[in-house]
XYZ file of C-alpha atoms in Angstrom:
237
model
C 10.721 -18.189 -82.896
C 12.675 -20.524 -84.892
C 15.059 -17.798 -85.080
C 15.362 -17.478 -81.397
C 14.901 -20.763 -79.397
C 13.963 -20.768 -76.181
C 12.212 -17.097 -76.465
C 8.985 -16.288 -73.992
C 7.311 -12.944 -73.509
C 5.871 -13.281 -70.096
C 2.885 -10.378 -69.000
C 1.613 -12.494 -66.131
C -0.960 -9.457 -64.819
C -4.377 -10.653 -66.590
C -6.843 -7.649 -64.730
C -5.672 -4.156 -63.229
C -7.680 -1.784 -61.009
C -5.811 1.858 -60.274
C -7.071 4.749 -58.796
C -7.567 8.353 -61.081
C -4.065 9.889 -60.373
C -2.079 7.262 -59.585
C 0.913 5.439 -60.944
C -0.559 2.549 -62.953
C 2.360 -0.712 -63.031
C 2.346 -3.353 -66.470
C 4.897 -5.916 -66.225
C 6.100 -7.812 -69.565
C 9.584 -9.707 -69.071
C 11.330 -11.923 -71.281
C 13.735 -15.100 -70.892
C 15.614 -13.991 -73.267
C 17.254 -11.374 -76.128
C 15.090 -11.580 -78.851
C 15.073 -11.385 -82.244
C 16.359 -8.112 -83.504
C 13.314 -5.173 -82.916
C 11.609 -3.268 -81.142
C 9.131 -3.440 -77.817
C 6.308 -1.671 -77.552
C 3.524 -1.080 -75.290
C 0.104 -0.654 -77.137
C -3.263 -0.047 -75.823
C -5.717 -2.275 -77.861
C -4.946 -4.454 -80.776
C -5.908 -3.799 -84.523
C -5.676 -1.366 -86.901
C -7.123 1.012 -83.828
C -4.464 0.522 -80.936
C -2.460 3.241 -79.889
C 1.266 3.220 -78.768
C 1.795 4.147 -75.231
C 5.401 3.220 -75.071
C 8.058 3.056 -77.785
C 11.867 2.044 -77.092
C 12.387 5.546 -79.752
C 9.587 7.684 -78.502
C 8.946 9.971 -75.868
C 6.086 9.586 -73.982
C 6.633 11.755 -70.755
C 3.738 9.809 -68.764
C 6.257 6.606 -69.086
C 8.427 5.835 -67.698
C 10.805 1.994 -67.805
C 10.701 0.614 -64.515
C 14.522 -1.039 -65.296
C 16.086 1.505 -68.335
C 18.855 -1.001 -68.065
C 17.803 -4.219 -69.192
C 17.414 -6.170 -72.439
C 14.929 -8.731 -71.207
C 12.786 -6.244 -68.635
C 9.921 -4.388 -69.621
C 7.579 -3.335 -66.989
C 6.244 0.406 -67.528
C 4.752 2.615 -64.694
C 2.646 5.417 -65.976
C 2.006 8.197 -63.459
C -0.957 10.602 -63.054
C -3.461 7.689 -64.888
C -6.963 9.721 -65.855
C -10.375 8.027 -66.923
C -9.544 7.458 -70.508
C -6.497 5.487 -69.376
C -9.231 2.180 -69.269
C -8.264 -0.493 -71.729
C -6.685 -3.634 -72.813
C -2.863 -2.827 -72.742
C -0.478 -5.495 -74.936
C 3.446 -5.912 -74.102
C 4.701 -6.653 -78.054
C 8.163 -7.353 -79.076
C 8.379 -6.752 -82.516
C 11.512 -8.229 -85.552
C 13.385 -6.579 -88.392
C 12.250 -7.720 -91.798
C 13.620 -6.756 -95.434
C 11.244 -3.802 -95.398
C 9.905 -3.553 -92.500
C 9.025 -4.697 -89.058
C 6.340 -7.564 -88.150
C 5.212 -9.036 -84.623
C 7.333 -11.192 -83.058
C 5.239 -12.020 -79.472
C 2.942 -10.228 -77.766
C 1.373 -11.160 -74.362
C -2.051 -11.730 -73.541
C -2.890 -8.614 -72.526
C -3.583 -7.012 -69.638
C -7.323 -5.454 -68.380
C -7.128 -2.332 -66.605
C -9.762 -0.107 -65.348
C -9.627 3.463 -63.262
C -11.974 4.660 -60.707
C -12.598 7.566 -58.572
C -10.979 7.908 -55.404
C -14.133 9.902 -54.111
C -15.619 6.990 -54.269
C -14.450 4.770 -51.999
C -14.374 6.425 -48.913
C -18.371 7.340 -49.491
C -19.189 4.017 -49.878
C -17.014 3.051 -46.885
C -18.808 5.493 -44.968
C -22.073 4.160 -46.086
C -21.494 0.727 -45.581
C -20.028 1.441 -41.967
C -23.273 3.587 -41.673
C -25.711 0.209 -42.845
C -23.826 -1.788 -40.867
C -24.069 0.592 -37.627
C -27.809 0.659 -37.878
C -28.345 -3.070 -38.331
C -26.121 -3.390 -34.680
C -28.559 -0.964 -33.345
C -31.703 -2.522 -34.163
C -30.385 -5.765 -33.206
C -29.406 -4.166 -30.031
C -32.692 -2.650 -29.401
C -34.807 -5.261 -30.389
C -32.905 -8.063 -27.989
C -33.420 -5.040 -25.333
C -37.426 -5.107 -25.963
C -37.185 -8.594 -26.073
C -35.727 -9.281 -22.573
C -37.534 -6.362 -20.908
C -40.630 -8.202 -21.838
C -39.943 -11.521 -20.604
C -38.684 -10.142 -17.473
C -42.259 -8.325 -16.954
C -43.971 -11.729 -17.475
C -42.129 -13.502 -15.380
C -42.455 -10.180 -12.452
C -46.197 -10.728 -13.519
C -46.388 -14.592 -12.820
C -44.325 -13.842 -9.038
C -46.666 -11.781 -8.690
C -49.851 -13.672 -9.256
C -48.946 -16.736 -7.462
C -48.327 -14.891 -3.480
C -52.153 -13.573 -3.786
C -53.095 -17.395 -4.277
C -51.466 -18.605 -2.009
C -52.759 -16.040 0.201
C -56.081 -15.623 -0.394
C -58.654 -16.831 2.381
C -61.786 -15.697 4.334
C -60.410 -13.666 7.395
C -61.443 -15.359 10.522
C -62.049 -12.973 13.731
C -60.097 -12.779 16.695
C -61.255 -12.559 19.527
C -59.367 -11.792 23.151
C -60.387 -13.065 26.810
C -61.780 -10.427 28.620
C -60.391 -11.606 32.337
C -56.343 -11.483 33.074
C -54.699 -14.741 32.165
C -53.607 -16.631 34.776
C -49.736 -17.741 35.559
C -51.437 -21.277 34.036
C -52.877 -19.312 31.374
C -49.572 -17.600 30.824
C -47.753 -20.875 30.888
C -49.613 -22.210 28.030
C -49.571 -19.982 25.904
C -45.995 -20.248 25.594
C -45.560 -23.798 25.753
C -48.022 -22.918 22.734
C -45.793 -19.915 21.058
C -42.683 -22.224 21.254
C -43.891 -25.399 18.745
C -45.398 -21.253 16.471
C -43.169 -20.883 13.082
C -39.770 -18.519 13.855
C -40.416 -15.095 12.922
C -36.491 -15.998 11.796
C -36.610 -18.270 9.623
C -34.845 -18.865 6.279
C -36.046 -16.862 3.540
C -36.026 -19.629 1.359
C -40.013 -20.139 3.699
C -42.508 -19.599 1.117
C -45.477 -21.152 2.638
C -48.393 -19.529 4.697
C -48.551 -20.317 8.373
C -52.094 -20.591 10.496
C -52.047 -21.492 14.141
C -55.624 -22.239 15.159
C -55.307 -21.812 19.163
C -58.216 -22.987 21.239
C -59.751 -20.126 22.735
C -59.828 -19.404 26.799
C -63.104 -18.854 28.121
C -64.973 -15.521 26.725
C -66.110 -12.890 28.538
C -68.876 -10.616 28.515
C -67.869 -8.749 25.300
C -68.327 -5.214 27.295
C -65.772 -5.934 30.132
C -62.148 -5.731 29.015
C -59.433 -5.805 31.219
C -56.495 -3.556 30.071
C -54.233 -6.910 30.434
C -56.020 -9.400 28.352
C -54.381 -11.399 25.702
C -55.087 -13.265 22.721
C -56.474 -16.761 21.694
C -55.238 -16.953 18.181
C -52.234 -16.493 16.543
C -51.593 -15.730 12.766
C -48.446 -15.612 10.839
C -48.413 -15.056 6.650
C -45.119 -14.908 4.832
C -45.127 -15.227 0.827
C -42.492 -15.110 -1.327
C -40.487 -11.462 -1.517
């Protein structure tokens, strides 16, 4: 660093995930041209490191992103395999009197490799689970609505039955033909009876108990005998 002031090596990628068979891109740039010496990509660090790229070597699956650049040493690795997983370092070396030594290096990029067949299966499983959850919620909601509606209908049917419970009263009919005066009385009283065509909102029971006409003997009935009582029962729909 004292030989080349302002030099900085940048390896921005911390982690990279790539599918088997795809291309891996590892980024490495330098702020300016460094001292004499090669730039290499190493897999691992220490005595067991493996050279992935060297400016003077031959690496069939590795190619430079920009071949003519002296500051951009980004590489592409084709046809990635599971054994390519590991930590990669971009390293700048400088020449000494007898050998080369490390001048600068990046912090390392952790590469993970996954099988492509696993991703669709995981997505399909997630979709199926989501569908089952939604189906269960729909069924539960449907059962709840159906139960709630059944309780409401039961309550609606019970209420009219309670309102309409009363002791039956026999209707007595007169035995003689009503006179003109009695017909007028019936017409006048019938005008005060509930209208059969009233609003559907009328949920009450109407019962009119008229005073009976003079009764005749039970065994004698005239063909035109008129009833002396009137009943109208209306219940909720």
